PDB file of C-alpha atoms in Angstrom:
ATOM      1  CA  UNK A   1      46.252 -54.844 -30.448  1.00 37.00           C
ATOM      2  CA  UNK A   2      46.428 -54.711 -34.911  1.00 45.00           C
ATOM      3  CA  UNK A   3      42.271 -55.919 -34.688  1.00 48.00           C
ATOM      4  CA  UNK A   4      41.604 -52.897 -31.650  1.00 46.00           C
ATOM      5  CA  UNK A   5      43.955 -50.029 -33.589  1.00 47.00           C
ATOM      6  CA  UNK A   6      41.905 -51.380 -36.741  1.00 54.00           C
ATOM      7  CA  UNK A   7      38.691 -51.418 -35.256  1.00 54.00           C
ATOM      8  CA  UNK A   8      39.087 -47.774 -33.983  1.00 58.00           C
ATOM      9  CA  UNK A   9      40.801 -46.056 -36.942  1.00 58.00           C
ATOM     10  CA  UNK A  10      37.524 -47.683 -38.722  1.00 64.00           C
ATOM     11  CA  UNK A  11      35.358 -46.271 -35.973  1.00 67.00           C
ATOM     12  CA  UNK A  12      37.050 -42.576 -36.378  1.00 68.00           C
ATOM     13  CA  UNK A  13      36.539 -42.447 -40.468  1.00 71.00           C
ATOM     14  CA  UNK A  14      32.798 -43.585 -39.678  1.00 74.00           C
ATOM     15  CA  UNK A  15      32.428 -40.270 -37.346  1.00 79.00           C
ATOM     16  CA  UNK A  16      33.302 -37.777 -40.702  1.00 86.00           C
ATOM     17  CA  UNK A  17      30.367 -36.297 -42.334  1.00 86.00           C
ATOM     18  CA  UNK A  18      31.678 -37.061 -46.221  1.00 86.00           C
ATOM     19  CA  UNK A  19      33.903 -39.350 -47.821  1.00 86.00           C
ATOM     20  CA  UNK A  20      34.098 -39.417 -50.777  1.00 85.00           C
ATOM     21  CA  UNK A  21      34.891 -42.828 -52.766  1.00 84.00           C
ATOM     22  CA  UNK A  22      36.227 -43.587 -56.097  1.00 82.00           C
ATOM     23  CA  UNK A  23      32.830 -45.071 -57.845  1.00 78.00           C
ATOM     24  CA  UNK A  24      34.759 -47.891 -59.357  1.00 80.00           C
ATOM     25  CA  UNK A  25      37.991 -49.335 -56.398  1.00 83.00           C
ATOM     26  CA  UNK A  26      35.567 -47.680 -53.300  1.00 83.00           C
ATOM     27  CA  UNK A  27      39.367 -45.466 -52.441  1.00 85.00           C
ATOM     28  CA  UNK A  28      38.488 -43.159 -50.736  1.00 87.00           C
ATOM     29  CA  UNK A  29      40.000 -39.503 -52.179  1.00 88.00           C
ATOM     30  CA  UNK A  30      38.451 -36.990 -50.491  1.00 89.00           C
ATOM     31  CA  UNK A  31      36.695 -36.388 -46.779  1.00 90.00           C
ATOM     32  CA  UNK A  32      34.487 -33.389 -46.230  1.00 91.00           C
ATOM     33  CA  UNK A  33      33.913 -32.655 -42.206  1.00 90.00           C
ATOM     34  CA  UNK A  34      31.636 -30.061 -41.485  1.00 91.00           C
ATOM     35  CA  UNK A  35      32.238 -27.978 -38.372  1.00 88.00           C
ATOM     36  CA  UNK A  36      30.112 -25.343 -37.584  1.00 85.00           C
ATOM     37  CA  UNK A  37      30.941 -25.044 -33.997  1.00 83.00           C
ATOM     38  CA  UNK A  38      34.483 -24.078 -32.771  1.00 81.00           C
ATOM     39  CA  UNK A  39      35.901 -27.567 -31.920  1.00 84.00           C
ATOM     40  CA  UNK A  40      38.167 -28.034 -34.950  1.00 86.00           C
ATOM     41  CA  UNK A  41      40.241 -30.445 -32.568  1.00 83.00           C
ATOM     42  CA  UNK A  42      37.711 -33.301 -32.752  1.00 84.00           C
ATOM     43  CA  UNK A  43      38.384 -32.914 -36.820  1.00 86.00           C
ATOM     44  CA  UNK A  44      41.855 -33.320 -36.927  1.00 86.00           C
ATOM     45  CA  UNK A  45      41.186 -36.255 -34.941  1.00 83.00           C
ATOM     46  CA  UNK A  46      39.676 -37.965 -37.032  1.00 84.00           C
ATOM     47  CA  UNK A  47      41.222 -36.831 -40.084  1.00 86.00           C
ATOM     48  CA  UNK A  48      43.940 -37.968 -38.979  1.00 83.00           C
ATOM     49  CA  UNK A  49      42.911 -41.839 -38.655  1.00 81.00           C
ATOM     50  CA  UNK A  50      43.283 -41.792 -42.881  1.00 80.00           C
ATOM     51  CA  UNK A  51      47.585 -40.622 -41.421  1.00 73.00           C
ATOM     52  CA  UNK A  52      47.300 -44.903 -40.205  1.00 70.00           C
ATOM     53  CA  UNK A  53      46.364 -46.166 -43.807  1.00 78.00           C
ATOM     54  CA  UNK A  54      47.334 -46.494 -47.048  1.00 79.00           C
ATOM     55  CA  UNK A  55      44.816 -43.783 -48.142  1.00 83.00           C
ATOM     56  CA  UNK A  56      45.365 -40.233 -49.038  1.00 84.00           C
ATOM     57  CA  UNK A  57      42.276 -38.147 -50.137  1.00 87.00           C
ATOM     58  CA  UNK A  58      42.125 -35.129 -49.463  1.00 88.00           C
ATOM     59  CA  UNK A  59      41.192 -33.594 -46.587  1.00 89.00           C
ATOM     60  CA  UNK A  60      38.695 -30.588 -46.199  1.00 90.00           C
ATOM     61  CA  UNK A  61      37.184 -28.921 -43.556  1.00 91.00           C
ATOM     62  CA  UNK A  62      33.861 -27.537 -44.548  1.00 91.00           C
ATOM     63  CA  UNK A  63      32.859 -24.392 -42.154  1.00 89.00           C
ATOM     64  CA  UNK A  64      32.024 -20.403 -41.386  1.00 87.00           C
ATOM     65  CA  UNK A  65      35.422 -20.162 -39.223  1.00 87.00           C
ATOM     66  CA  UNK A  66      38.330 -19.826 -41.538  1.00 87.00           C
ATOM     67  CA  UNK A  67      40.808 -17.856 -38.716  1.00 87.00           C
ATOM     68  CA  UNK A  68      40.007 -20.154 -35.955  1.00 87.00           C
ATOM     69  CA  UNK A  69      40.222 -23.210 -38.175  1.00 87.00           C
ATOM     70  CA  UNK A  70      43.698 -22.131 -39.330  1.00 86.00           C
ATOM     71  CA  UNK A  71      44.925 -21.289 -35.568  1.00 86.00           C
ATOM     72  CA  UNK A  72      43.302 -24.532 -34.136  1.00 84.00           C
ATOM     73  CA  UNK A  73      45.903 -25.659 -37.341  1.00 83.00           C
ATOM     74  CA  UNK A  74      48.774 -24.742 -35.937  1.00 82.00           C
ATOM     75  CA  UNK A  75      48.598 -26.918 -32.372  1.00 80.00           C
ATOM     76  CA  UNK A  76      50.747 -29.930 -31.586  1.00 78.00           C
ATOM     77  CA  UNK A  77      50.342 -32.195 -33.026  1.00 77.00           C
ATOM     78  CA  UNK A  78      48.383 -31.562 -36.312  1.00 76.00           C
ATOM     79  CA  UNK A  79      51.939 -29.571 -38.445  1.00 73.00           C
ATOM     80  CA  UNK A  80      52.982 -32.664 -38.035  1.00 79.00           C
ATOM     81  CA  UNK A  81      50.574 -35.101 -38.841  1.00 78.00           C
ATOM     82  CA  UNK A  82      48.965 -33.393 -41.904  1.00 80.00           C
ATOM     83  CA  UNK A  83      52.760 -32.394 -43.485  1.00 78.00           C
ATOM     84  CA  UNK A  84      52.089 -35.275 -46.101  1.00 79.00           C
ATOM     85  CA  UNK A  85      48.384 -34.345 -46.667  1.00 81.00           C
ATOM     86  CA  UNK A  86      46.161 -31.772 -48.930  1.00 83.00           C
ATOM     87  CA  UNK A  87      44.204 -30.274 -46.322  1.00 86.00           C
ATOM     88  CA  UNK A  88      42.444 -27.862 -47.489  1.00 87.00           C
ATOM     89  CA  UNK A  89      39.369 -24.640 -45.922  1.00 90.00           C
ATOM     90  CA  UNK A  90      35.879 -24.307 -47.531  1.00 90.00           C
ATOM     91  CA  UNK A  91      32.726 -22.888 -47.233  1.00 88.00           C
ATOM     92  CA  UNK A  92      29.623 -24.880 -46.064  1.00 88.00           C
ATOM     93  CA  UNK A  93      28.030 -22.882 -49.361  1.00 88.00           C
ATOM     94  CA  UNK A  94      30.350 -24.890 -51.220  1.00 86.00           C
ATOM     95  CA  UNK A  95      29.895 -27.742 -50.918  1.00 86.00           C
ATOM     96  CA  UNK A  96      26.534 -27.420 -50.790  1.00 86.00           C
ATOM     97  CA  UNK A  97      27.016 -26.199 -55.194  1.00 83.00           C
ATOM     98  CA  UNK A  98      29.095 -29.211 -55.448  1.00 81.00           C
ATOM     99  CA  UNK A  99      26.267 -31.965 -53.888  1.00 80.00           C
ATOM    100  CA  UNK A 100      23.826 -30.178 -56.404  1.00 81.00           C
ATOM    101  CA  UNK A 101      25.781 -30.888 -58.991  1.00 77.00           C
ATOM    102  CA  UNK A 102      26.263 -34.204 -58.597  1.00 73.00           C
ATOM    103  CA  UNK A 103      22.826 -34.463 -60.472  1.00 70.00           C
ATOM    104  CA  UNK A 104      24.196 -33.280 -63.952  1.00 72.00           C
ATOM    105  CA  UNK A 105      26.839 -36.081 -63.647  1.00 69.00           C
ATOM    106  CA  UNK A 106      24.019 -38.992 -62.140  1.00 64.00           C
ATOM    107  CA  UNK A 107      25.183 -39.205 -59.513  1.00 58.00           C
ATOM    108  CA  UNK A 108      28.853 -40.976 -60.598  1.00 66.00           C
ATOM    109  CA  UNK A 109      31.316 -38.494 -60.047  1.00 67.00           C
ATOM    110  CA  UNK A 110      35.182 -39.704 -60.162  1.00 75.00           C
ATOM    111  CA  UNK A 111      37.929 -38.559 -58.500  1.00 78.00           C
ATOM    112  CA  UNK A 112      38.778 -36.213 -61.974  1.00 81.00           C
ATOM    113  CA  UNK A 113      34.936 -34.053 -61.662  1.00 77.00           C
ATOM    114  CA  UNK A 114      35.617 -34.082 -58.357  1.00 79.00           C
ATOM    115  CA  UNK A 115      38.607 -32.257 -58.304  1.00 79.00           C
ATOM    116  CA  UNK A 116      37.305 -30.403 -61.654  1.00 77.00           C
ATOM    117  CA  UNK A 117      34.352 -28.547 -59.227  1.00 75.00           C
ATOM    118  CA  UNK A 118      37.087 -28.542 -56.226  1.00 77.00           C
ATOM    119  CA  UNK A 119      40.011 -26.563 -57.742  1.00 75.00           C
ATOM    120  CA  UNK A 120      38.056 -24.938 -61.169  1.00 68.00           C
ATOM    121  CA  UNK A 121      35.480 -23.264 -58.847  1.00 59.00           C
ATOM    122  CA  UNK A 122      37.942 -21.821 -56.808  1.00 63.00           C
ATOM    123  CA  UNK A 123      36.102 -23.293 -54.333  1.00 67.00           C
ATOM    124  CA  UNK A 124      38.773 -24.184 -50.990  1.00 73.00           C
ATOM    125  CA  UNK A 125      41.608 -22.399 -49.351  1.00 75.00           C
ATOM    126  CA  UNK A 126      44.130 -24.724 -48.608  1.00 69.00           C
ATOM    127  CA  UNK A 127      46.599 -24.737 -45.159  1.00 67.00           C
ATOM    128  CA  UNK A 128      49.614 -26.395 -46.505  1.00 57.00           C
TER     129      UNK A 128
END
């Protein structure tokens, strides 16, 4: 049963658009899921897979409908699932800005550098 559960968790995490890992440890430090439609429930299901792991990356929804995303986050069981996670929202152009700046760091974006772009550039709106 444990092997099936681990496989399901891995498969769900594999569906996330961008999982950013620390270069040396390969530990996930941020996950970005792009949703330009309105299917936020699938995003929250994928993100909840991290709860079953030892990792607690920054979870960021990327989209163009903050109000609907915020509304869906209040649906059960989301509030309970994400109470120990940092969950945020950013627009697609902010994510594009971050990805463009990877070039200036020779493709090595460690946790501190990534967080600098996310937090110092005011790119993120927090849900919790």
